[in-house]
Tab-separated table of C-alpha atoms in Angstrom:
chain	number	residue	atom	x	y	z
A	185	MET	CA	0.019	-0.065	-0.281
A	186	ASP	CA	1.413	3.336	-0.670
A	187	LEU	CA	2.321	6.066	1.257
A	188	THR	CA	-0.753	8.557	0.517
A	189	SER	CA	-3.238	5.832	1.092
A	190	GLU	CA	-1.549	4.837	4.548
A	191	GLU	CA	-1.425	8.902	5.345
A	192	THR	CA	-5.553	9.053	4.116
A	193	LYS	CA	-6.185	5.977	6.266
A	194	TYR	CA	-4.906	7.444	9.506
A	195	LYS	CA	-6.076	10.850	8.917
A	196	ASN	CA	-9.552	9.195	8.374
A	197	ILE	CA	-9.297	7.409	11.331
A	198	VAL	CA	-8.367	10.539	13.448
A	199	ARG	CA	-11.164	12.334	11.885
A	200	ILE	CA	-13.732	9.523	12.606
A	201	SER	CA	-12.427	9.389	16.214
A	202	ILE	CA	-12.591	13.441	16.888
A	203	ILE	CA	-16.452	13.162	15.265
A	204	VAL	CA	-17.448	9.697	17.424
A	205	PHE	CA	-15.793	11.776	20.688
A	206	GLY	CA	-17.439	14.895	19.964
A	207	VAL	CA	-20.636	13.281	19.065
A	208	PHE	CA	-21.250	11.598	22.183
A	209	VAL	CA	-19.615	14.301	24.414
A	210	VAL	CA	-22.551	16.498	23.259
A	211	LEU	CA	-24.994	13.572	23.980
A	212	ALA	CA	-23.471	13.304	27.328
A	213	VAL	CA	-24.162	16.868	28.384
A	214	LEU	CA	-27.736	16.956	26.786
A	215	LEU	CA	-28.816	13.421	28.110
A	216	GLY	CA	-27.198	14.249	31.545
A	217	ALA	CA	-29.126	17.224	32.042
A	218	LEU	CA	-32.272	15.927	30.482
A	219	VAL	CA	-32.305	12.214	31.729
A	220	SER	CA	-29.938	11.292	34.506
A	221	VAL	CA	-26.327	12.040	35.495
A	222	GLN	CA	-25.499	8.537	35.236
A	223	VAL	CA	-26.540	8.392	31.636
A	224	GLY	CA	-24.438	11.531	31.055
A	225	ILE	CA	-21.148	9.780	32.682
A	226	LEU	CA	-21.779	6.418	30.837
A	227	LEU	CA	-22.007	8.539	27.489
A	228	PHE	CA	-18.772	10.623	28.262
A	229	ILE	CA	-16.877	6.986	28.915
A	230	VAL	CA	-18.514	5.838	25.582
A	231	ALA	CA	-17.002	8.957	24.091
A	232	ILE	CA	-13.310	8.801	25.637
A	233	ILE	CA	-13.337	5.015	24.555
A	234	GLY	CA	-14.738	5.976	20.931
A	235	GLY	CA	-12.058	8.768	20.602
A	236	SER	CA	-8.901	6.962	21.679
A	237	VAL	CA	-9.237	3.290	21.122
A	238	PRO	CA	-9.338	3.258	17.119
A	239	VAL	CA	-6.160	5.682	16.870
A	240	SER	CA	-4.484	3.736	19.272
A	241	LEU	CA	-5.376	0.303	17.929
A	242	TYR	CA	-4.460	1.663	14.359
A	243	GLN	CA	-0.835	2.820	16.002
A	244	TYR	CA	-0.198	-0.437	17.424
A	245	MET	CA	-1.203	-2.277	14.207
A	246	GLN	CA	1.611	-0.508	12.359
A	247	TYR	CA	4.123	-1.015	15.030
A	248	ASN	CA	3.551	-4.637	14.308
A	249	LYS	CA	3.702	-4.583	11.195
A	250	PHE	CA	7.281	-2.656	10.472
A	251	THR	CA	8.607	-4.856	13.240
A	252	LYS	CA	7.601	-8.116	11.102
A	253	MET	CA	9.335	-6.131	8.306
A	254	GLU	CA	12.487	-5.206	10.095
A	255	GLU	CA	12.948	-9.232	10.560
A	256	HIS	CA	13.719	-9.651	7.073
A	257	PHE	CA	15.265	-6.556	5.961
A	258	PRO	CA	18.689	-7.809	6.769
A	259	THR	CA	18.305	-10.874	4.407
A	260	PHE	CA	16.545	-8.371	1.735
A	261	LEU	CA	20.042	-6.486	1.946
A	262	GLU	CA	22.232	-9.010	1.526
A	263	ASP	CA	20.484	-10.768	-1.658
A	264	PHE	CA	20.314	-7.125	-3.040
A	265	SER	CA	24.019	-6.861	-2.409
A	266	GLU	CA	24.743	-10.243	-4.031
A	267	ALA	CA	22.746	-9.613	-6.829
A	268	LYS	CA	24.649	-6.263	-7.526
A	269	LYS	CA	28.062	-7.848	-7.371
A	270	SER	CA	27.077	-10.480	-9.687
A	271	GLY	CA	27.025	-8.092	-12.208
A	272	MET	CA	23.420	-6.776	-12.670
A	273	THR	CA	22.497	-2.892	-12.840
A	274	PHE	CA	20.825	-1.636	-9.743
A	275	PRO	CA	17.292	-2.065	-11.434
A	276	GLN	CA	17.918	-5.784	-12.520
A	277	ALA	CA	19.302	-6.579	-9.276
A	278	PHE	CA	15.988	-5.068	-7.785
A	279	LEU	CA	13.680	-7.015	-9.947
A	280	SER	CA	15.572	-10.255	-9.510
A	281	ILE	CA	15.248	-10.455	-5.514
A	282	ALA	CA	11.656	-8.918	-5.862
A	283	LYS	CA	10.606	-12.525	-6.409
A	284	THR	CA	12.082	-14.073	-3.248
A	285	GLU	CA	9.685	-13.902	-0.472
A	286	TYR	CA	10.620	-11.528	2.678
A	287	GLY	CA	7.354	-11.916	4.581
A	288	SER	CA	5.560	-8.720	5.201
A	289	LEU	CA	8.462	-6.800	3.725
A	290	SER	CA	7.421	-8.724	0.501
A	291	ASN	CA	4.651	-6.125	-0.806
A	292	GLU	CA	6.748	-3.077	-0.493
A	293	ILE	CA	9.438	-4.986	-2.483
A	294	LYS	CA	7.146	-6.067	-5.057
A	295	LEU	CA	5.626	-2.529	-5.449
A	296	SER	CA	9.024	-0.783	-5.777
A	297	ALA	CA	9.818	-3.538	-8.490
A	298	ALA	CA	6.613	-2.641	-10.370
A	299	GLN	CA	7.568	1.008	-10.441
A	300	LEU	CA	11.158	0.203	-11.656
A	301	SER	CA	9.355	-2.042	-14.369
A	302	TRP	CA	7.549	1.281	-15.061
A	303	HIS	CA	11.240	2.713	-15.981
A	304	LEU	CA	10.852	5.265	-13.094
A	305	PRO	CA	14.385	6.051	-11.826
A	306	PHE	CA	16.029	4.087	-9.270
A	307	PRO	CA	16.823	6.876	-6.797
A	308	LYS	CA	13.162	8.086	-7.086
A	309	VAL	CA	11.779	4.568	-6.112
A	310	MET	CA	14.132	4.052	-3.471
A	311	SER	CA	13.102	7.592	-1.965
A	312	MET	CA	9.163	6.334	-2.223
A	313	LEU	CA	10.068	3.359	-0.523
A	314	SER	CA	12.033	4.882	2.144
A	315	LYS	CA	9.048	7.127	2.891
A	316	ARG	CA	6.594	4.174	2.800
A	317	LEU	CA	8.982	2.725	5.479
A	318	GLY	CA	8.837	5.614	7.383
A	319	GLY	CA	7.181	4.079	10.251
A	320	SER	CA	10.675	2.009	10.677
A	321	ARG	CA	13.298	4.418	11.504
A	322	LEU	CA	15.887	1.577	10.890
A	323	MET	CA	14.595	0.678	7.453
A	324	LYS	CA	14.147	4.577	6.477
A	325	GLN	CA	17.893	5.339	7.421
A	326	ALA	CA	18.878	2.373	5.946
A	327	PHE	CA	17.510	2.958	2.203
A	328	THR	CA	18.679	6.817	2.621
A	329	ILE	CA	22.144	5.656	2.844
A	330	ILE	CA	21.758	3.382	-0.113
A	331	ASN	CA	20.190	6.236	-1.870
A	332	GLU	CA	22.598	8.743	-1.009
A	333	ALA	CA	25.627	6.102	-1.967
A	334	TYR	CA	24.160	5.539	-5.333
A	335	ASN	CA	23.999	9.219	-6.151
A	336	SER	CA	27.702	9.722	-4.949
A	337	GLY	CA	28.980	7.247	-7.366
A	338	GLY	CA	30.086	4.715	-4.421
A	339	ASP	CA	30.272	0.954	-3.815
A	340	VAL	CA	26.915	0.573	-2.922
A	341	ALA	CA	26.908	-3.051	-3.141
A	342	GLU	CA	29.569	-2.801	-0.455
A	343	THR	CA	27.665	-0.093	1.501
A	344	MET	CA	24.423	-2.559	1.221
A	345	SER	CA	26.513	-5.477	2.784
A	346	SER	CA	27.785	-3.446	5.645
A	347	LEU	CA	24.200	-2.271	6.193
A	348	ALA	CA	22.704	-5.969	6.252
A	349	ILE	CA	25.680	-6.789	8.665
A	350	ASN	CA	24.957	-3.817	10.977
A	351	VAL	CA	21.337	-4.021	10.695
A	352	SER	CA	21.697	-7.766	12.040
A	353	LYS	CA	23.229	-6.811	14.837
A	354	ILE	CA	21.270	-4.123	15.744
A	355	LYS	CA	18.256	-6.512	15.824
A	356	GLN	CA	20.290	-9.079	17.949
A	357	ILE	CA	21.307	-6.400	20.039
A	358	GLU	CA	17.513	-5.378	20.340
A	359	ASP	CA	16.302	-9.049	21.080
A	360	GLU	CA	18.858	-9.177	24.042
A	361	ARG	CA	17.624	-6.068	25.493
A	362	ARG	CA	13.877	-7.278	25.078
A	363	GLY	CA	15.121	-10.457	26.809
A	364	ILE	CA	16.637	-8.949	29.554
A	365	MET	CA	13.630	-6.074	29.835
A	366	SER	CA	11.156	-8.644	29.726
A	367	GLN	CA	12.019	-9.479	33.341
A	368	GLN	CA	11.184	-5.608	34.052
A	369	VAL	CA	7.784	-6.296	32.341
A	370	PHE	CA	7.212	-9.389	34.886
A	371	VAL	CA	7.893	-6.828	37.519
A	372	MET	CA	5.538	-4.311	36.457
A	373	TYR	CA	2.826	-7.264	35.988
A	374	PHE	CA	3.297	-8.450	39.281
A	375	ILE	CA	3.117	-4.970	41.088
A	376	PHE	CA	-0.163	-4.343	39.218
A	377	PHE	CA	-1.567	-7.788	40.540
A	378	LEU	CA	-0.221	-7.055	44.107
A	379	PHE	CA	-1.858	-3.241	43.566
A	380	ILE	CA	-5.063	-5.085	42.730
A	381	GLY	CA	-4.985	-7.851	45.732
A	382	ILE	CA	-4.133	-4.734	48.404
A	383	LEU	CA	-7.242	-2.968	47.068
A	384	ALA	CA	-9.115	-6.211	47.596
A	385	GLY	CA	-7.982	-6.555	50.657
A	386	LEU	CA	-8.702	-3.011	51.613
A	387	TYR	CA	-12.311	-3.295	50.473
A	388	GLY	CA	-12.934	-6.336	52.537
A	389	VAL	CA	-11.737	-4.454	55.596
A	390	LEU	CA	-13.058	-1.397	54.937
A	391	ILE	CA	-16.858	-2.137	53.871
A	392	PRO	CA	-17.583	-4.648	57.495
A	393	MET	CA	-15.358	-1.764	59.639
A	394	SER	CA	-17.657	1.077	57.901
A	395	SER	CA	-21.220	-0.723	58.322
A	396	MET	CA	-20.394	-1.134	61.865
A	397	ASN	CA	-20.040	2.306	62.082
A	398	SER	CA	-22.903	3.601	60.239
A	399	VAL	CA	-25.980	4.885	61.006
A	400	ALA	CA	-28.642	1.756	62.047
A	401	GLY	CA	-30.077	0.462	58.909
A	402	ILE	CA	-27.951	2.512	56.240
A	403	PRO	CA	-25.033	0.945	54.536
A	404	ALA	CA	-21.619	2.849	54.535
A	405	GLY	CA	-20.488	4.549	51.033
A	406	GLY	CA	-23.943	4.653	50.150
A	407	SER	CA	-24.984	6.695	47.331
A	408	SER	CA	-27.349	8.827	48.845
A	409	ALA	CA	-25.949	12.433	49.240
A	410	ALA	CA	-28.182	12.963	52.319
A	411	MET	CA	-26.741	9.843	53.920
A	412	PRO	CA	-25.467	10.210	57.535
A	413	ILE	CA	-22.543	7.807	58.245
A	414	LYS	CA	-20.350	7.459	61.212
A	415	GLY	CA	-16.537	7.653	60.281
A	416	PHE	CA	-13.625	7.137	62.298
A	417	THR	CA	-13.648	11.003	63.488
A	418	GLY	CA	-13.411	10.100	66.961
A	419	PHE	CA	-16.105	12.299	68.121
A	420	GLY	CA	-18.915	10.386	67.016
A	421	GLN	CA	-19.942	12.655	63.982
A	422	PRO	CA	-21.647	11.457	60.835
A	423	THR	CA	-19.376	11.307	58.030
A	424	ASN	CA	-20.689	11.193	54.565
A	425	TYR	CA	-18.345	9.599	52.080
A	426	CYS	CA	-20.677	10.536	49.238
A	427	GLY	CA	-21.117	14.245	50.348
A	428	ALA	CA	-17.303	15.151	49.603
A	429	LEU	CA	-17.508	13.841	46.614
A	430	PRO	CA	-20.647	13.187	44.885
A	431	TRP	CA	-19.851	12.412	41.276
A	432	MET	CA	-17.730	9.709	42.839
A	433	CYS	CA	-20.881	7.858	43.638
A	434	THR	CA	-22.836	9.136	40.938
A	435	PHE	CA	-20.043	7.359	38.551
A	436	GLY	CA	-20.674	4.054	40.332
A	437	GLU	CA	-24.010	4.091	39.889
A	438	SER	CA	-23.584	4.700	36.269
A	439	LEU	CA	-21.358	1.588	36.386
A	440	GLY	CA	-24.000	-0.640	37.920
A	441	PHE	CA	-22.332	-0.987	41.538
A	442	ALA	CA	-23.870	-1.988	44.225
A	443	GLU	CA	-25.396	0.172	46.751
A	444	LYS	CA	-23.274	-1.016	49.549
A	445	GLY	CA	-19.664	0.527	49.614
A	446	ILE	CA	-20.357	2.194	46.527
A	447	TYR	CA	-17.748	5.028	47.214
A	448	PHE	CA	-15.030	2.740	48.037
A	449	LYS	CA	-15.579	0.444	45.253
A	450	THR	CA	-15.536	3.346	42.771
A	451	LEU	CA	-12.546	4.699	44.445
A	452	PHE	CA	-10.769	1.635	43.947
A	453	PHE	CA	-11.798	1.143	40.555
A	454	LEU	CA	-10.746	4.106	39.440
A	455	MET	CA	-7.301	3.818	41.004
A	456	ALA	CA	-7.068	0.417	39.281
A	457	ILE	CA	-8.114	1.762	35.807
A	458	ILE	CA	-5.152	4.496	36.313
A	459	GLN	CA	-2.943	2.276	37.318
A	460	ALA	CA	-3.397	-0.656	34.396
A	461	ILE	CA	-3.339	2.248	31.940
A	462	SER	CA	0.125	3.571	33.238
A	463	SER	CA	1.739	0.036	33.807
A	464	GLY	CA	0.615	-1.104	30.592
A	465	ILE	CA	2.262	1.982	28.745
A	466	ILE	CA	5.204	1.764	30.956
A	467	CYS	CA	5.472	-1.924	29.883
A	468	GLY	CA	5.429	-1.271	26.181
A	469	GLN	CA	8.294	1.333	26.235
A	470	ILE	CA	10.559	-1.055	28.583
A	471	GLY	CA	9.557	-3.741	26.827
A	472	GLU	CA	9.717	-3.257	23.347
A	473	GLY	CA	10.849	0.341	23.343
A	474	SER	CA	7.693	1.883	21.945
A	475	LEU	CA	4.620	3.339	23.567
A	476	SER	CA	2.259	2.048	20.839
A	477	ALA	CA	3.451	-1.702	22.057
A	478	GLY	CA	1.810	-0.855	25.392
A	479	VAL	CA	-1.571	-0.975	23.751
A	480	ARG	CA	-1.704	-4.597	24.168
A	481	HIS	CA	-0.253	-4.340	27.663
A	482	VAL	CA	-3.076	-2.056	28.531
A	483	GLY	CA	-5.826	-3.765	27.329
A	484	ILE	CA	-4.540	-7.083	29.383
A	485	MET	CA	-4.429	-4.979	32.802
A	486	LEU	CA	-7.944	-3.610	31.765
A	487	PHE	CA	-9.324	-7.001	31.410
A	488	MET	CA	-7.904	-8.324	34.415
A	489	THR	CA	-8.994	-5.379	36.492
A	490	VAL	CA	-12.789	-5.919	35.273
A	491	VAL	CA	-12.552	-9.525	35.798
A	492	ALA	CA	-10.687	-8.733	39.491
A	493	PHE	CA	-13.924	-6.313	40.144
A	494	LEU	CA	-16.206	-8.922	39.029
A	495	ILE	CA	-14.830	-11.548	41.746
A	496	PHE	CA	-13.763	-9.671	44.656
A	497	PHE	CA	-15.518	-6.348	44.675
A	498	SER	CA	-19.084	-8.251	44.313
């Protein structure tokens, strides 16, 4: 697929995401005022998801695509170098190796081969290929070097051979780093599950304790703004958990949380969501060196958060 279509696709996804976000925000404001605050909150959550998930998924798919291309790139460079050393011209060498299978990189190679068969200049074809592979800094820089060597009249075959060796070494170093940093990713997952466990323990302790100190017949942490609940002030004064942050309990109601302990459950749920998102992004950065790679970890942690709340916070 050419660069223009990829750019157009990304821009369309961004536009659609913005439109979806705007539409649901407007609906959240209107229905929140006309129907109920709970409906408004739910629609606002949908707006955030609809505005962020498509772009994030697209970036993650692009990251995966270019990562797979990089795996075959050193082999492509070595084959190109050997074909050129056999006495072929650059277009002939490129056309000959275009028949070889290079995984996900093959489509781009075949497109460039078709452009060469249409008698487009070799430097222009390499420049266009470099732009299409712009999502990978490694491949983009390699093709830029090849183009510069070609234009300056250098030994491009040797340049490509050296590039193939260097790219292979870089990939080996990245694989080693990924193996080492995978331990840190494991630590991040351990910290995340430990955090969920602590929240579950606190919830299991706080709800019975606050219920013992509540006003007779009214559960602690309930959603009613006027509900008096004795806290732990030591003066016997009623503590209204939802009175200080009424939106907290309203948000919990919109998520379908039971009235008992809704304040603490909502508070812990928001804390777990923040922890899942931040930990997932960090896992992507330290594990694979890309924030886009964190989308997968964020999805896993958010799923585990929902499962944990369904099991331990019911």
